[in-house]
Coordinates of C-alpha atoms and ligand atoms in Angstrom, one line a residue:
X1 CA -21.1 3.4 6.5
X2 CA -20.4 2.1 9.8
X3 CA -21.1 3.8 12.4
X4 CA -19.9 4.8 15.5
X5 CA -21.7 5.8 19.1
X6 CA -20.3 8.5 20.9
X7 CA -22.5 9.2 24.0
X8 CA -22.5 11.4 26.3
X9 CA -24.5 14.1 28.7
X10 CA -23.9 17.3 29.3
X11 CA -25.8 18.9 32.4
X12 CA -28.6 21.3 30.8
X13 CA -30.1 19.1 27.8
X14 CA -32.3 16.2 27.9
X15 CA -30.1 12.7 27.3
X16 CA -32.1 12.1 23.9
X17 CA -30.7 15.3 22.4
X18 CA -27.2 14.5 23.1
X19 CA -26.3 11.5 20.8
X20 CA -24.3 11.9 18.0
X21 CA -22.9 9.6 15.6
X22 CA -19.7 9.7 14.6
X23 CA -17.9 7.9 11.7
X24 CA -15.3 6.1 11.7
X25 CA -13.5 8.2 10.0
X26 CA -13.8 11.0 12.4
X27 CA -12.3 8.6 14.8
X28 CA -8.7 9.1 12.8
X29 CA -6.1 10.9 14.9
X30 CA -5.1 13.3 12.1
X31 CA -1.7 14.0 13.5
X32 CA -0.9 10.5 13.8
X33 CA -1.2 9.5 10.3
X34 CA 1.4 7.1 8.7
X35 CA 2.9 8.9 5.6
X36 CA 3.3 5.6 4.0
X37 CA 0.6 3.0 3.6
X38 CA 1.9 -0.3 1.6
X39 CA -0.9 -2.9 1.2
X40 CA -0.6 -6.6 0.3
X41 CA -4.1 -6.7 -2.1
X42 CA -4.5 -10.5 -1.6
X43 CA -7.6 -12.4 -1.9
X44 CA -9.2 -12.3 -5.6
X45 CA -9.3 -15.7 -6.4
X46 CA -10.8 -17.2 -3.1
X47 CA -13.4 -14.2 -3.3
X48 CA -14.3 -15.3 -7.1
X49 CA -14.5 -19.1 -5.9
X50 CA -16.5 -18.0 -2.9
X51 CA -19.1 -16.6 -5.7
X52 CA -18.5 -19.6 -7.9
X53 CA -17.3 -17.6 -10.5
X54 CA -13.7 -17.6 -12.4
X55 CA -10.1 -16.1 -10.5
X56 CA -10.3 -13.2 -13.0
X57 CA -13.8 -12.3 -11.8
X58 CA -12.3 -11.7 -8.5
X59 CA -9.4 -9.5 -9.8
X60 CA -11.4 -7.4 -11.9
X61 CA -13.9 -6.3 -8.4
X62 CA -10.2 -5.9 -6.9
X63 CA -9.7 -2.6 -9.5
X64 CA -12.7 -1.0 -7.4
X65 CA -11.2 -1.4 -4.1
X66 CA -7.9 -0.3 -5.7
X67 CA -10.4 3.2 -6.4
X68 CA -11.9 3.5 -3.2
X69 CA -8.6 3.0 -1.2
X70 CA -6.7 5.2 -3.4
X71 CA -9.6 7.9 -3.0
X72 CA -9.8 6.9 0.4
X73 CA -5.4 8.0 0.9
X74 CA -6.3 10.6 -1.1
X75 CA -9.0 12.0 1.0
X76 CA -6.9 11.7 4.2
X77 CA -3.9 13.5 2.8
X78 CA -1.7 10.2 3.5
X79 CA 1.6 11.1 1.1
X80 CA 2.6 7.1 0.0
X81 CA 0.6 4.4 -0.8
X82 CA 2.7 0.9 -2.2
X83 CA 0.2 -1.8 -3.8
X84 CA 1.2 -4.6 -3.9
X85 CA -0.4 -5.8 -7.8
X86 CA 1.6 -8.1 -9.0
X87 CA 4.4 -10.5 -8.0
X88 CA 8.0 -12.0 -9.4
X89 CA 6.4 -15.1 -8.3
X90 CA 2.7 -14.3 -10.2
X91 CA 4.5 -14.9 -13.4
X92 CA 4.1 -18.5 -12.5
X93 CA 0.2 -18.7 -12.4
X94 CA -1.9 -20.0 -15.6
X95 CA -0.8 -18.4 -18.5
X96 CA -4.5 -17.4 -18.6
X97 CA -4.6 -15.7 -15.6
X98 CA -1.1 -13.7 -15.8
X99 CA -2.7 -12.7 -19.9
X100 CA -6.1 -11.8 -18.0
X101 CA -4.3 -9.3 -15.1
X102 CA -2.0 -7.9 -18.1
X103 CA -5.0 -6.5 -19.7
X104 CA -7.1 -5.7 -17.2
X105 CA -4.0 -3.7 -15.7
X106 CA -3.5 -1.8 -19.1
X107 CA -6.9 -1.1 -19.6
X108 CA -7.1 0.4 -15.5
X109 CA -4.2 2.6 -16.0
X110 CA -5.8 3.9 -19.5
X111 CA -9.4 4.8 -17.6
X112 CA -7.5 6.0 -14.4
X113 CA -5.3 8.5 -15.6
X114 CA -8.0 11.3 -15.9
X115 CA -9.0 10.2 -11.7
X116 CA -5.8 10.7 -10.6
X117 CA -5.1 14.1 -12.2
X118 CA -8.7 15.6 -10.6
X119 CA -7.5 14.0 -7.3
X120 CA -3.8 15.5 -7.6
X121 CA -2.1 11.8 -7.7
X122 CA 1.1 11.0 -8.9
X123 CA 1.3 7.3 -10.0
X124 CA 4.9 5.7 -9.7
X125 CA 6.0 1.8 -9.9
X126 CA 8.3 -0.4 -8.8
X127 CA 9.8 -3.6 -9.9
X128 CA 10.8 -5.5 -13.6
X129 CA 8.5 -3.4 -15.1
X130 CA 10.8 -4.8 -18.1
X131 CA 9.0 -8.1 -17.8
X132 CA 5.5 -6.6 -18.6
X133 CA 4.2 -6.5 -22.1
X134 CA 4.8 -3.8 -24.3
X135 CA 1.4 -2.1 -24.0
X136 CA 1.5 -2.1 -20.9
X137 CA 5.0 -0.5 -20.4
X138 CA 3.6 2.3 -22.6
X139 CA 0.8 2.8 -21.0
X140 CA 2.2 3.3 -17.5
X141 CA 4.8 5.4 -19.4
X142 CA 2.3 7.9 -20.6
X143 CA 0.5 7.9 -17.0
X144 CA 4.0 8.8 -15.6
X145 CA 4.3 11.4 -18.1
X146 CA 0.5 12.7 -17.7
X147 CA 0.8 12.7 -13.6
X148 CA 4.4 13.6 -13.0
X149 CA 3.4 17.3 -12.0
X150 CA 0.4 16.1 -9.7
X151 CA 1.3 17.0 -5.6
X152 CA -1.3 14.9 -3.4
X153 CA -1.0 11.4 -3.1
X154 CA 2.1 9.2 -4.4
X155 CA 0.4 6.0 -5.4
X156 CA 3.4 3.3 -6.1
X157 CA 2.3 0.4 -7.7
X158 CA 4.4 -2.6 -7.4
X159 CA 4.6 -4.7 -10.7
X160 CA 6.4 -7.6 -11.2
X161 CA 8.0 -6.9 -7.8
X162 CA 10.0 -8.8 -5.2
X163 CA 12.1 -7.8 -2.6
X164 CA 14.9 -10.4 -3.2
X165 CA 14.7 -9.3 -7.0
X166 CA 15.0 -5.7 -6.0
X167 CA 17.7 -6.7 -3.4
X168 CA 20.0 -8.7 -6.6
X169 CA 19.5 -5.5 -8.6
X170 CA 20.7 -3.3 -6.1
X171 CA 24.0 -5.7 -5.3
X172 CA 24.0 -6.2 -8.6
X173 CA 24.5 -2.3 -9.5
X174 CA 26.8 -1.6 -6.6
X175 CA 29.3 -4.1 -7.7
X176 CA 29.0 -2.4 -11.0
X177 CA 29.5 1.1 -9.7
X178 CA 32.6 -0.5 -7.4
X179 CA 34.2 -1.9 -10.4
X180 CA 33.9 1.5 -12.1
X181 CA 35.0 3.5 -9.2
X182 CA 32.6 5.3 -9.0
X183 CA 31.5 4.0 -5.2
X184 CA 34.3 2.7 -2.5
X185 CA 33.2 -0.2 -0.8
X186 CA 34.5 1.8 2.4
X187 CA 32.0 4.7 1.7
X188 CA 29.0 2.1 1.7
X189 CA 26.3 2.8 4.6
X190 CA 23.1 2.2 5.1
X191 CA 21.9 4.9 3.1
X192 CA 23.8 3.7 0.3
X193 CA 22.0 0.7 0.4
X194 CA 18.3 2.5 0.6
X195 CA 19.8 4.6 -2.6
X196 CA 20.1 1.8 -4.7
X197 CA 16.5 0.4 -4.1
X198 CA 13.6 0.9 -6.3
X199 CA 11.9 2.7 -3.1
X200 CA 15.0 5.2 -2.8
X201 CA 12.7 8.5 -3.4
X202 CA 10.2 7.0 -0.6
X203 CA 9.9 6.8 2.9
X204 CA 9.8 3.4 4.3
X205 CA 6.5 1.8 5.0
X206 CA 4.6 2.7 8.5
X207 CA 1.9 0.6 8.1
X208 CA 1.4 -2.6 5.8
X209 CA -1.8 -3.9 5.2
X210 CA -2.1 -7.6 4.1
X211 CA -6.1 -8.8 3.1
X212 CA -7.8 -12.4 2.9
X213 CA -6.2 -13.9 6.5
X214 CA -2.5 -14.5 5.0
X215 CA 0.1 -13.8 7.7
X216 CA 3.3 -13.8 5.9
X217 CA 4.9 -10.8 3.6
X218 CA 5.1 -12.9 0.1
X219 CA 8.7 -11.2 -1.0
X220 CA 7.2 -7.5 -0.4
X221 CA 9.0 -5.0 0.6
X222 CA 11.5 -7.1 3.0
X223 CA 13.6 -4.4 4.0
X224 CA 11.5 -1.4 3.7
X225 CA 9.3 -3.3 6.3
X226 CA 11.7 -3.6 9.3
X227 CA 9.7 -1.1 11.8
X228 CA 6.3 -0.9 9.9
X229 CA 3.4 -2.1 11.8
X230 CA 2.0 -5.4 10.5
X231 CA -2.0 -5.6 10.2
X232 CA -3.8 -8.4 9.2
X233 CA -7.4 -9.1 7.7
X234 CA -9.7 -11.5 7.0
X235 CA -11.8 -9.4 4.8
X236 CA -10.8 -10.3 1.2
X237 CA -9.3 -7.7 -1.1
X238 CA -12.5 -7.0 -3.0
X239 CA -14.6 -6.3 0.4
X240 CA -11.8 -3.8 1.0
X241 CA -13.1 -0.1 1.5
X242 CA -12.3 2.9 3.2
X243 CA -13.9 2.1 6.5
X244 CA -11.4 -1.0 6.7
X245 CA -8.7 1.1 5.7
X246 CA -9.8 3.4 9.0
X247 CA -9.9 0.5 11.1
X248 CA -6.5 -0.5 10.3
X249 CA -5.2 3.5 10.5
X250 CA -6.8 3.5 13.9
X251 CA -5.4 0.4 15.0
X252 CA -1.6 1.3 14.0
X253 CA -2.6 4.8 16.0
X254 CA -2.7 2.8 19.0
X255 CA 0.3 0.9 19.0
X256 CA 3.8 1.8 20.9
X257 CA 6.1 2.3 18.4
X258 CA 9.3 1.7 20.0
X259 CA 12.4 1.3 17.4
X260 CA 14.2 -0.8 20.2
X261 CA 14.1 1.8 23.0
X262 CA 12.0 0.8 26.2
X263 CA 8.3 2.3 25.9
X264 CA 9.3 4.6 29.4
X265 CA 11.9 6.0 26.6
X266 CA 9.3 6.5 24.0
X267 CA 7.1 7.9 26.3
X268 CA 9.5 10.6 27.9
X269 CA 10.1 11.5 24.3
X270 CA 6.2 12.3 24.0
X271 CA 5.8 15.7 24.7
X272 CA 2.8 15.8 27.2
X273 CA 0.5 18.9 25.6
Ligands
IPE301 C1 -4.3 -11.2 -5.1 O1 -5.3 -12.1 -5.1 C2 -4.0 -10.6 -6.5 C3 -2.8 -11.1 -7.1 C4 -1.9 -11.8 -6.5 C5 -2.5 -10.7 -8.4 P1 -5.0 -13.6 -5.3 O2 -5.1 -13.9 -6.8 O3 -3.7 -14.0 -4.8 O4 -6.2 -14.3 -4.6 P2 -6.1 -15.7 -3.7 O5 -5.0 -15.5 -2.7 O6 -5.8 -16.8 -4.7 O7 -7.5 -15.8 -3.1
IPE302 C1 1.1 -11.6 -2.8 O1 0.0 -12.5 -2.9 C2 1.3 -10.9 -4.1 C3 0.2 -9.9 -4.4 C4 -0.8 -9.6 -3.7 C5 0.4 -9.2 -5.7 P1 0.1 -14.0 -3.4 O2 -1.3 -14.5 -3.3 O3 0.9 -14.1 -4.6 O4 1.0 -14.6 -2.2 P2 1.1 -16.1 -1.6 O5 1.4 -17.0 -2.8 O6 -0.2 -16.4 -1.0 O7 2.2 -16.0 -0.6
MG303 MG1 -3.1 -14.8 -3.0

């Protein structure tokens, strides 16, 4: 684990005595933590190359960051976490690759299940989760089923996801709902919008993570990303553990989130305890 040195002397004891090491993790401002975590997991295939070894080498070590960071959430008590698993765009990789991530994503979700019931997690997804193969729709059916009264941690995988796909199904269903009259075009507002998006029963995003040095957001989460605060990695998605989690958690606790206003604004909004 990495490690931390907080030193410091107090009047009566010897300087030896007084160092103590403190993890990173104890760093975390507590009261500060983003409710919703959504994570760009980017980086398999470059990590599996690194090793000389095949793409799908790389995305199977990625399931084991996916445990430790959901543990990780879990551990914290953060409320969302978005993955970002697979792409609209991923369908057009090697047929090999797509068939390879199919099956390694059905067989996840059948070991998971009984993890994310002892760690009170309730597994959602978003996306064409239409597109997937069969067994895999069933399986994440029964997971939903088998979690749906779990508490803790909402872990939201996105599948076959994009932001313009989700956007074009939302349109599409509001001109739908307009031609029924069942919505006025008049009564549309922004929250009508966020209603008709895959993400409506979420908050949006605080922080999104993206791994392997990539600084662009790959059709995730366009809208749901306006205010979060971006961090960026070079650490490849199967290095990813819970001490890189921290880092970025601590690094989004000391940013000015200002939503427009001037930071003298935010700051007079601060409470001073
Ligand atoms: C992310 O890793 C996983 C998926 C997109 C499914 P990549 O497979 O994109 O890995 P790189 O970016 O090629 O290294
Ligand atoms: C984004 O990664 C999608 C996922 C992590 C699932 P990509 O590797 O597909 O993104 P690009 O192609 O580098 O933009
Ligand atoms: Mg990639």
């Amino acid at each position: 684990m990495q490690l931390n040195f907080i030193t410091f002397a107090a009047q009566s004891q010897p300087l030896g005595q007084m160092i103590f090491y403190m993890s990173l993790k104890d760093t975390i401002n507590m009261q500060k933590l983003p409710r919703h975590i959504a994570i760009i997991m980017d980086g398999n295939g470059r990590w599996a190359k690194e090793k000389g070894e095949d793409r799908l080498f790389g995305h199977l070590h990625g399931v084991e960051s996916v445990r430790n960071i959901v543990e990780g959430c879990a551990e914290l008590g953060i409320e969302y976490l978005t993955l970002y698993a697979f792409s609209t765009e991923n369908w057009d990789r090697p047929a090999y690759e797509v068939t390879g991530l199919m099956e390694l994503l059905v067989d996840t979700i059948r070991k998971e299940v009984p993890t994310l019931n002892k760690n009170n997690i309730k597994l959602h997804a978003i996306g064409d989760i239409s597109m997937l193969p069969e067994n895999a729709q069933k399986e994440l059916k029964e997971a939903f089923e088998e979690t749906s009264t779990n508490t803790g941690l909402n872990l939201i995988m996105a599948l076959s996801y994009s932001s313009r796909w989700e956007l074009m199904a939302a349109v599409k269903q509001i001109a739908i709902d307009v031609k029924a009259g069942s919505l006025q075009p008049e009564q549309i507002t922004q929250d009508t919008l966020q209603q008709y998006l895959s993400t409506s029963s979420f908050p949006d995003p605080e922080l999104m993570v993206r791994t392997s040095g990539e600084y662009r957001i790959s059709n995730f989460l366009l809208y749901q990303l306006a205010y979060a605060e971006l961090y960026f990695t070079n650490t490849r998605w199967p290095d990813f553990r819970k001490d890189n989690l921290y880092e970025a958690i601590i690094d989004f606790q000391n940013r000015e989130r200002r939503f427009g206003k001037t930071g003298d604004q935010i700051r007079e909004e601060i409470p001073i305890s």
